[in-house]
Structure formats: structure tokens, C-alpha cells
C-alpha angles and dihedrals in degrees: 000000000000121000099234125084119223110184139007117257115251111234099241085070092061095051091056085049097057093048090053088045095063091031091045080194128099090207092051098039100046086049094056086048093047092225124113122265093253100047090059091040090055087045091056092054097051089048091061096046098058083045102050105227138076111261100182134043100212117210114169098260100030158010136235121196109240124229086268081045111063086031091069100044104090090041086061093043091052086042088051091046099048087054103050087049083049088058102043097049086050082048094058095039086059089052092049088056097054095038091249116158129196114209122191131197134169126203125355091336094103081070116044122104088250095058099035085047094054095036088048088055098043098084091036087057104029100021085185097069130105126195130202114186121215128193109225134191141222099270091049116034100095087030095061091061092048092046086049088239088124123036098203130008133213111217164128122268156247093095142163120296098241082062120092128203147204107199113235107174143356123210135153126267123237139202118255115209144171106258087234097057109114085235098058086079093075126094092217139002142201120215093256096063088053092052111128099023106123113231137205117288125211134224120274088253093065110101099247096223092063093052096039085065094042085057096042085234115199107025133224091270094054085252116141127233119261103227125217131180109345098236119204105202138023091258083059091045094059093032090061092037092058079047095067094228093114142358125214142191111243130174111284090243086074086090089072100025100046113022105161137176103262106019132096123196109212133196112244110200107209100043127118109244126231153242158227125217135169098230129206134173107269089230099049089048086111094057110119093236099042090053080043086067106034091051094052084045082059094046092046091050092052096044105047120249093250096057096038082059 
């Protein structure tokens, strides 16, 4: 490889790089990528050529990252990353100038009254206004806000401190049980009853703190949470929950929302209740159609959901 570097790599190499950095395997790699082995192989050298340095020792069966290669990594991976935030700020600018709003939710919230009520008087206030729902996980729906992928967010808190809310509902939460648990005979339960049972876990990506409440981790009594499988949506959740391997706390709404074969949603007497809440970026919270929508969330709260709908 020569010293010099003669032009600067595009990021759609990189791209190509990172994902034959975690594969190590042309073959791998090229059908995740849904190109041809040659075609990458010939991108990679092109890549270290505008770079300057070898990037990849080639056997016939695999590959090994060199010294230059490793080094440079986490530099691609930070290049990649600062692109695709690039794009998804320009994204929600162009939104912004045709008045289109992205509204997340994540589990049964689409279609609660609140949120039926708030999205019903948002054309009648800001005509202008366009909405996409999208349906968000665990892992990404605070994410999502904080990635720019969603405008707005219906929830349900705790949540980071650079989110702001406008509180929607308040209901009680309720214990989710395999219907063969020995405690799914009772009418009602208290959380020390419930000490020792493991619950669901979440993905690493899930802000702790939200999870740590839906858990209700640690307990009255200081005790910490036992944790069973991580789940990543709410049909995992309750899968692993009729299976008997964890139990979890849900909205009480769940009753009507998510009624399944094997499962019994309990009442559980000394825990804090919940709530619903529309979310926004703090520093977005001037965007017109962010206002658009927080202003319809306002309306809807003075005037009583049944009646907004």
C-alpha cells in the first residue's frame, strides 16, 4: 500500500467495511449486503486504496482485520454514525416544511381514547398537518425520539431527562402471570407476595430507569428483582410470560388490550399506578408541528377524551 491517500473513502464503503468487519467472510458479508463477492471484494479494495493501508489479511476461506485495520474501526463506525444522524435530522427538517408528523406508540397506546382523542383534534386545529404512525418496541421507543425517527411519542413514562411530557391518563398497573403459577389463584396481590418471581428483562438499549419502574426494581423492602428472558415486544412479553418463565406488571388496560390463552392479570395492591403521556425532545419542543400537536394534546385534556372523539 502506498502512504499517500488519494481520495477520500465514500461512506457506502464503509459501510461495506463494517459489515465485513463483524461477518469476517466475504460470502457472509456480500449476502447481507445483497451484492455479489466480487463486487465487495473489489469495494474493499478500493477502500484501501483511498485509505492507504491494508485493512484485511485474505486467506481463501477467511479474513483477519490488520493492525490499520482494527485501528480504524471505530473511526468508520463513528463516520457511518454521524451520517445516518445527519440524515435523520435533514429528514425531520423536511417534515417540518410540509407539516408532516411522525407519531410513535408502542404497545396498545394507538389505540387508547387519549391518543385517539389528540390525534382526532390535530387536522381540525393545524389543517396543515400530516400524521404517519409508527409502531415502536421496547428497545426504540424512546430512541426513536432521541434518533429523530419519530416527532412526537405516545407512552408511558418514566423517561430521560432531555424528553418532555404532557400527561394524558392515569390507571393502575397490574401483575401478569402465567395462569399456572400458584399465585394466579388469588383475587389480588401485594409485592411481597410476588418477591422471588423472576420478571421480564429488557434489551441493553432500553433506558434502565424506565424499566426499573416497570419492574418495580428495587422493592419496598430494598430487595432487588430476580430477572428472567429480555423480551423485545409486547407478543414476547406475554409468550414468555404463558410459559411460566417470567411474570411482568402491564397497564391495567392489558385486560382488554391483551387477553391471551394462559395468562391472568392480577391486581397488585401497593403498587404505584401509571401513566400515559404524548413525549418530545425538549429541544425540538418549538417545531410547528411539534406545538401543532401539543397544543391539540392541551385541547384534548380540557376538554375530556370522550368528548374530543
Amino acid at each position: 500500500m502506498g502512504a499517500s491517500v488519494s481520495k477520500e473513502p465514500s461512506i457506502h464503503q464503509l459501510r461495506l467495511y463494517l459489515t465485513l468487519s463483524e461477518e469476517l467472510h466475504f460470502g457472509r458479508a456480500a449476502a447481507r449486503l445483497f451484492i455479489t463477492q466480487p463486487a465487495l471484494s473489489q469495494q474493499i479494495r478500493e477502500l484501501e486504496k483511498r485509505l492507504g493501508v491494508r485493512l484485511v489479511e485474505r486467506t481463501s476461506r477467511a479474513i483477519t482485520l490488520t493492525d490499520a485495520g482494527q485501528a480504524l474501526l471505530p473511526e468508520a463506525c463513528a463516520a457511518v454514525a454521524a451520517v445516518d444522524r445527519l440524515r435523520r435530522v435533514a429528514e425531520a427538517q423536511l417534515r417540518q416544511v410540509s407539516g408532516r408528523l411522525v407519531v410513535g406508540t408502542m404497545g396498545a397506546e394507538a389505540s387508547m381514547a387519549h391518543t385517539r382523542a389528540v390525534l382526532r383534534l390535530l387536522p381540525d386545529r393545524h389543517a396543515g398537518t400530516s400524521v404517519q404512525l409508527v409502531n415502536l418496541g421496547f428497545g426504540d421507543h424512546m430512541a426513536a425520539l432521541a434518533q429523530q425517527e419519530a416527532d412526537v411519542v405516545f407512552l408511558r413514562p418514566p423517561v430521560t431527562d432531555d424528553i418532555e411530557l404532557h400527561h394524558l391518563a392515569t390507571e393502575p398497573r397490574v401483575a401478569c402471570l402465567s395462569a399456572g403459577h400458584p399465585l394466579a389463584i388469588l383475587p389480588r396481590l401485594t409485592l411481597a407476595q410476588l418477591s422471588g418471581v423472576p420478571v421480564v428483562d429488557m434489551p441493553e438499549q432500553v433506558p434502565r430507569l424506565w424499566w426499573d419502574f416497570w419492574a418495580a426494581d428495587p422493592r419496598p423492602d430494598g430487595s432487588r428483582v430476580h430477572y428472567g428472558p429480555v423480551v423485545t415486544d409486547m407478543e414476547s412479553l406475554l409468550h414468555t410470560v404463558a410459559a411460566g418463565e417470567a411474570m411482568c406488571f402491564l397497564p391495567a388496560a392489558a385486560r382488554e388490550y391483551f387477553p391471551r390463552p394462559g395468562i391472568r392479570y392480577i391486581d397488585v395492591v401497593d403498587l404505584a399506578p401509571s401513566t400515559s403521556a404524548l413525549a418530545w425532545l425538549h429541544r425540538r419542543r418549538s417545531e410547528f408541528t411539534i406545538r401543532a400537536i401539543r397544543h391539540a394534546a392541551q385541547e384534548a385534556t380540557r376538554r375530556g377524551y370522550a368528548e374530543a372523539l
